[in-house]
Tab-separated table of C-alpha atoms and ligand atoms in Angstrom:
chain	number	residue	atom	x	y	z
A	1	UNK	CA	-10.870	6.441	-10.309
A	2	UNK	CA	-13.239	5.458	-7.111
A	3	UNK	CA	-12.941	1.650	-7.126
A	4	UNK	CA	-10.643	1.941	-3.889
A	5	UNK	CA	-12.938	5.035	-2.256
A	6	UNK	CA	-14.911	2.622	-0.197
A	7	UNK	CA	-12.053	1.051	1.504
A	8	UNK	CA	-10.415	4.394	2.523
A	9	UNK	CA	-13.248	5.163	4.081
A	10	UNK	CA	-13.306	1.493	5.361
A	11	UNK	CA	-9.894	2.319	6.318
A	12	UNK	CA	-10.334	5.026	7.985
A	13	UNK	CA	-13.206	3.770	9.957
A	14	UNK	CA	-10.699	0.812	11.369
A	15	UNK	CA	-8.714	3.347	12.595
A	16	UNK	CA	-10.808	6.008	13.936
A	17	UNK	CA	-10.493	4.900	17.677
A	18	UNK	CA	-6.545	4.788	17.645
A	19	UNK	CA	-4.400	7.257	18.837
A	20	UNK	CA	-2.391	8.832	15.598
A	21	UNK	CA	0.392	11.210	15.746
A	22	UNK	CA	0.711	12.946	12.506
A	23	UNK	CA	4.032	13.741	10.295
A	24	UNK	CA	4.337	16.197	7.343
A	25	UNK	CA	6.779	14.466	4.823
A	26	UNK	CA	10.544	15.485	5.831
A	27	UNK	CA	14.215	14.333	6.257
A	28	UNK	CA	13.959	11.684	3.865
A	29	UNK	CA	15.772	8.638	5.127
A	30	UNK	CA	18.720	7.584	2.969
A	31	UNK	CA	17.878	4.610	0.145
A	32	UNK	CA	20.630	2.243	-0.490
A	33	UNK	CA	19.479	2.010	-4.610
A	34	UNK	CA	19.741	-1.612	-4.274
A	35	UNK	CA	18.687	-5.049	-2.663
A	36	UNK	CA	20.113	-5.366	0.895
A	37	UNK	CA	20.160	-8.084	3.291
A	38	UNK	CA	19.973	-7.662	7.029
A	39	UNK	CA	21.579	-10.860	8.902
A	40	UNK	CA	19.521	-11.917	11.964
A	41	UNK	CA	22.355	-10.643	14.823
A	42	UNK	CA	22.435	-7.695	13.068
A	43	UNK	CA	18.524	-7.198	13.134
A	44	UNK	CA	16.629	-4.590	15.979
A	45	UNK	CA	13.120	-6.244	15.376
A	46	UNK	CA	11.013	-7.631	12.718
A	47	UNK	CA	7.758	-6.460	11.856
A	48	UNK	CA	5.348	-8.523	10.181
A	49	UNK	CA	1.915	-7.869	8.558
A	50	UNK	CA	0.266	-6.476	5.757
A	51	UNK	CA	1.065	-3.522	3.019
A	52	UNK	CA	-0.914	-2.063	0.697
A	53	UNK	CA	-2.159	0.934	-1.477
A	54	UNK	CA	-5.598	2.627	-2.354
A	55	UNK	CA	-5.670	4.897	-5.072
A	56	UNK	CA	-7.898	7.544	-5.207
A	57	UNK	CA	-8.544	10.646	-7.108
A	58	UNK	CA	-9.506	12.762	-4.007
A	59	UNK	CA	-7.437	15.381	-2.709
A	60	UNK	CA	-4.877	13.819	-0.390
A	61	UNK	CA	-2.073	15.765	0.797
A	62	UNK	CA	1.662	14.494	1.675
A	63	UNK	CA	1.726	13.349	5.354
A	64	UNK	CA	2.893	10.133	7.598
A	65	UNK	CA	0.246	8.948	10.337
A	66	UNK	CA	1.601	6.160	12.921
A	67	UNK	CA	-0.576	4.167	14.749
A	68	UNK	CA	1.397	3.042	18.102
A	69	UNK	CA	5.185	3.105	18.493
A	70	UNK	CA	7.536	4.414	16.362
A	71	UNK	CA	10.270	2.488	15.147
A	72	UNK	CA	12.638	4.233	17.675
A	73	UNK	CA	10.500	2.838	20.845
A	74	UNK	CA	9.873	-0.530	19.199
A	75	UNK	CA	12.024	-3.195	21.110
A	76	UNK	CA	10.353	-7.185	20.004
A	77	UNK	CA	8.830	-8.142	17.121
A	78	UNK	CA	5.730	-6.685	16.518
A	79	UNK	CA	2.433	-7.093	13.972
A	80	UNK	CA	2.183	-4.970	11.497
A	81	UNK	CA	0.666	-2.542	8.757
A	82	UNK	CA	1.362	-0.469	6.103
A	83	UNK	CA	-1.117	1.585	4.060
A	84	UNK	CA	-0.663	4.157	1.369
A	85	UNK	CA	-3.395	6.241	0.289
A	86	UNK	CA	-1.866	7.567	-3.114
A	87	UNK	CA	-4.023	10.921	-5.230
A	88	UNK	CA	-3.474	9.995	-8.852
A	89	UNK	CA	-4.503	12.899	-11.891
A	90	UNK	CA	-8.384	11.719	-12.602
A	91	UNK	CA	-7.432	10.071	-15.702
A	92	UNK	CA	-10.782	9.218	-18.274
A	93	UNK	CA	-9.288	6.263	-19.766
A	94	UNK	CA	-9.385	2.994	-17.740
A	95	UNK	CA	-6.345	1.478	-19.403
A	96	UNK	CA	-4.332	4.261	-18.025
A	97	UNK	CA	-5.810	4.423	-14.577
A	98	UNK	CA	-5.422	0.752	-14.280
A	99	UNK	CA	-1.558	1.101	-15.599
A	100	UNK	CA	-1.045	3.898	-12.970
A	101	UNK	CA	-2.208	1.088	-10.098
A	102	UNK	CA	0.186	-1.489	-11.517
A	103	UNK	CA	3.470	1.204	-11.858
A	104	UNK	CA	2.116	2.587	-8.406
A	105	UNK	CA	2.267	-0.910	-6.911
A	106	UNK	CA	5.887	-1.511	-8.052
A	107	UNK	CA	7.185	1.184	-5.620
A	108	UNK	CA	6.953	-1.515	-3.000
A	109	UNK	CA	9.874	-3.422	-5.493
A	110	UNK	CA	11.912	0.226	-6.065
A	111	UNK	CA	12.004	1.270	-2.440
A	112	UNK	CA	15.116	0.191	-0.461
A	113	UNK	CA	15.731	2.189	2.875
A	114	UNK	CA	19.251	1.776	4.358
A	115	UNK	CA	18.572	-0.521	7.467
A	116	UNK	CA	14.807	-1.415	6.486
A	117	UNK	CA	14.542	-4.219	4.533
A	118	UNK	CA	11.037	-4.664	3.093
A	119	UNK	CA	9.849	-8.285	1.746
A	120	UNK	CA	6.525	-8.818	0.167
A	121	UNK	CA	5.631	-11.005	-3.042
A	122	UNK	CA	3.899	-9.483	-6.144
A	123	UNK	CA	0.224	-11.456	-5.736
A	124	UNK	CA	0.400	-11.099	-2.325
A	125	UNK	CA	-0.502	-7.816	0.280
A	126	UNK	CA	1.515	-9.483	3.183
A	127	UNK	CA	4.392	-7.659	4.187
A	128	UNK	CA	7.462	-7.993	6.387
A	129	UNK	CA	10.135	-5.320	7.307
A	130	UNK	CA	13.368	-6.438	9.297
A	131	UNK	CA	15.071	-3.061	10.515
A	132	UNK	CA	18.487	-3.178	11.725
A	133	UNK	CA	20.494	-2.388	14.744
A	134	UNK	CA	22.179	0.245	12.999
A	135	UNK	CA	19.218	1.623	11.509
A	136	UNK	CA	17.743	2.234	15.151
A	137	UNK	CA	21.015	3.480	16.101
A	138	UNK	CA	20.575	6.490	13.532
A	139	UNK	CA	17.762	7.787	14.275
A	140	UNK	CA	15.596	5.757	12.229
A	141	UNK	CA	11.635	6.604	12.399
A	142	UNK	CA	8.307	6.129	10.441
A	143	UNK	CA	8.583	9.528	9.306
A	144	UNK	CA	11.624	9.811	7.509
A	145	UNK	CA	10.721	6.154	6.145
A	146	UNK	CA	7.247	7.419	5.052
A	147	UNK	CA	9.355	10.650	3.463
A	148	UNK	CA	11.319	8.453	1.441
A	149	UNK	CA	8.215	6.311	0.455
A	150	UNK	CA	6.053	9.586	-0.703
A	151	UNK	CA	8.782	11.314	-2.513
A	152	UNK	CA	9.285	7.724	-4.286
A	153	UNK	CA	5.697	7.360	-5.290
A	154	UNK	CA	5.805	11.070	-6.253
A	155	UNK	CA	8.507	10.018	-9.074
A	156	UNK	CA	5.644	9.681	-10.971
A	157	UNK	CA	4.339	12.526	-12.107
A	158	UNK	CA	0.825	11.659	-12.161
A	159	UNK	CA	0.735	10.886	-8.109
A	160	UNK	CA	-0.687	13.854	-6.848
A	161	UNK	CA	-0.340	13.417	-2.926
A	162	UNK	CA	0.219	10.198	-0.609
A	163	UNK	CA	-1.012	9.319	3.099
A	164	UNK	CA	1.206	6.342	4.420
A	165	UNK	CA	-0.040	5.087	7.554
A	166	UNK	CA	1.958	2.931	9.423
A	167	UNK	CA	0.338	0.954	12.311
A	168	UNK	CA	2.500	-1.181	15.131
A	169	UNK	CA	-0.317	-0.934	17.701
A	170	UNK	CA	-1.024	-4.430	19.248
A	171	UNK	CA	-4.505	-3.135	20.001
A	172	UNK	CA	-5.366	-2.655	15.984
A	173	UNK	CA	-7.858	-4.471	14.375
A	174	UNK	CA	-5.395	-6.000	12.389
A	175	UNK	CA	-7.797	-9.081	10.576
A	176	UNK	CA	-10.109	-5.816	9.389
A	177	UNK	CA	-6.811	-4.547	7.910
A	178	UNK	CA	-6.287	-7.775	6.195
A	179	UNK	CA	-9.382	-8.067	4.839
A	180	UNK	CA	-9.007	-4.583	2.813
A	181	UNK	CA	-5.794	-5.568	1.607
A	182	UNK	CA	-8.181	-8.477	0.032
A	183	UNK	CA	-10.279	-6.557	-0.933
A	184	UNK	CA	-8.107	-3.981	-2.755
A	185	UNK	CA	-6.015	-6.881	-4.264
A	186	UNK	CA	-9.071	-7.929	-5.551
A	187	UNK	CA	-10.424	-4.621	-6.756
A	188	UNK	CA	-6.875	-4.644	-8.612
A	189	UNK	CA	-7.341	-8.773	-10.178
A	190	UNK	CA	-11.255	-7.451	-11.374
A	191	UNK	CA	-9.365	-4.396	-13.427
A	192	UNK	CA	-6.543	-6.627	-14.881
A	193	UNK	CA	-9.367	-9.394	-15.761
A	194	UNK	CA	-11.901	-6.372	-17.242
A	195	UNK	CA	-8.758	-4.167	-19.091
A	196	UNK	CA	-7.004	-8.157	-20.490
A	197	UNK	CA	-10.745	-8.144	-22.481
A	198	UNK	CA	-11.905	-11.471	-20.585
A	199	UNK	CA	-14.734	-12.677	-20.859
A	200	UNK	CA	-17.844	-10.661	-19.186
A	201	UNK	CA	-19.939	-13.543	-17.953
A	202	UNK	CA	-20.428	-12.508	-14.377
A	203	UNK	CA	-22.298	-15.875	-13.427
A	204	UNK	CA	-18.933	-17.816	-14.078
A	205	UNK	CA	-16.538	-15.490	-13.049
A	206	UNK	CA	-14.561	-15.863	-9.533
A	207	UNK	CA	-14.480	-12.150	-9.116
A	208	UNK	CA	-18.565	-11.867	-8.925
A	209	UNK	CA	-18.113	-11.089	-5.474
A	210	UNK	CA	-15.654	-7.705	-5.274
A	211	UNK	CA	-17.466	-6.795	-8.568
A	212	UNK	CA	-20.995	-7.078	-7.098
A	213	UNK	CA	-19.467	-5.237	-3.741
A	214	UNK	CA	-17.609	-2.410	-5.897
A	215	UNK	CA	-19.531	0.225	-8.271
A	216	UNK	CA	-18.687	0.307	-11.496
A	217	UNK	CA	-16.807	-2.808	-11.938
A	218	UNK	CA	-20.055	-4.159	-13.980
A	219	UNK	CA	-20.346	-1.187	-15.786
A	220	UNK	CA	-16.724	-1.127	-16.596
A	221	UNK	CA	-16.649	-4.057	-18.134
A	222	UNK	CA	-20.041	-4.071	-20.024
A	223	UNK	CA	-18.190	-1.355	-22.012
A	224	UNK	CA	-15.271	-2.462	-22.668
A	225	UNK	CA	-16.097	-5.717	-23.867
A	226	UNK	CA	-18.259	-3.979	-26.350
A	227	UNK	CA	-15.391	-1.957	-27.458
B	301	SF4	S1	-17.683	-7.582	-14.170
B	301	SF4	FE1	-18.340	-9.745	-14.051
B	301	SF4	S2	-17.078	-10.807	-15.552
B	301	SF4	FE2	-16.127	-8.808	-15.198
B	301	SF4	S3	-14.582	-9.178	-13.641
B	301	SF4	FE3	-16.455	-8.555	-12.575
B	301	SF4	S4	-17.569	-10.445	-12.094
B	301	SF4	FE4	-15.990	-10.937	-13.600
């Protein structure tokens, strides 16, 4: 699995000039098991921005990386990201690797910190988080959110290791961060068009561009539609 490889490294080029403080994952913040909704006068901040994964087979070990201030110091609404760099087992068979992203993108949907209320849509990598008053008032921080986050992707026992990144510095590059999430989203649409046994006719195919970007998409799908 090295579709997403180039866009950590992207990634992590975006980021290389920031200042990060680094986390190991600890004191997992609670998770209410359900829904919530956080009213507006009972809100801290909101942030707003993007959130998304990159799945890799590379050695990646547990650990939280904010970009700017933590959610303790954050006091207006801010811009946002959210990044999770998530080791899967190097499976052989595509099918499974590309059911792994799928289940691994549903944590977003199965995650639901007290006091943190996380809204994104399925076919889309935007992201917004309204944290309450409350929350703040208890200590909340990146690194007992990211905690929760890792130990929840780690339900699955083929996720090996996760990096979540969260970035609330107004000096990011946040349109580069954007454009990976497009990019991975469309890594993501290329695999669900190659493993759903569409047609492979490259010249009429809206995903020509990811696919002639990405290695092995072609390939991929050469051999699977003459499975
Ligand atoms: S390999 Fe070609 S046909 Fe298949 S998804 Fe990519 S561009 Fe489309």
């Amino acid at each position: 699995m090295k579709f997403f490889d180039s866009l950590i490294s992207e990634t992590d080029g975006v980021i290389s000039a920031l200042q990060k403080k680094t986390f190991p994952k600890s004191n997992i913040w609670h998770d209410d098991g359900q829904n919530q909704v956080i009213m507006r006068r009972d809100t801290a901040f909101e942030l707003e921005g993007t959130g998304f994964n990159l799945i890799t087979a590379y050695n990646t070990a547990d650990e939280i990386v904010v970009i700017g201030d933590d959610l303790d110091a954050i006091r207006d609404d801010r811009r946002f990201a959210r990044i999770a760099v998530v080791q899967i087992d190097d499976v052989e068979d595509e099918q499974k690797a590309y059911n792994l992203i799928k289940k691994i993108d549903y944590v977003k949907y199965h995650t639901f910190p007290e006091g943190y209320m996380m809204r994104s849509t399925s076919r889309s990598h935007k992201e917004a988080v309204r944290v309450s008053k409350k929350a703040v008032k208890d200590g909340v921080d990146f690194q007992k959110i990211g905690s929760l986050m890792i130990e929840k992707y780690k339900e699955n026992p083929a996720v090996k290791g996760v990096r979540m990144i969260f970035i609330t510095a107004p000096e990011a590059d946040y349109s580069s961060i954007e454009k990976l999430a497009e990019k991975a989203y469309s890594i993501t649409e290329a695999l669900n068009h190659i493993m759903n046994n569409l047609k492979f006719d490259c010249d009429t195919c809206n995903l020509k561009v990811i696919c002639d970007e990405v290695e092995g998409m072609k390939e991929l799908h050469f051999r699977t539609s003459a499975e």
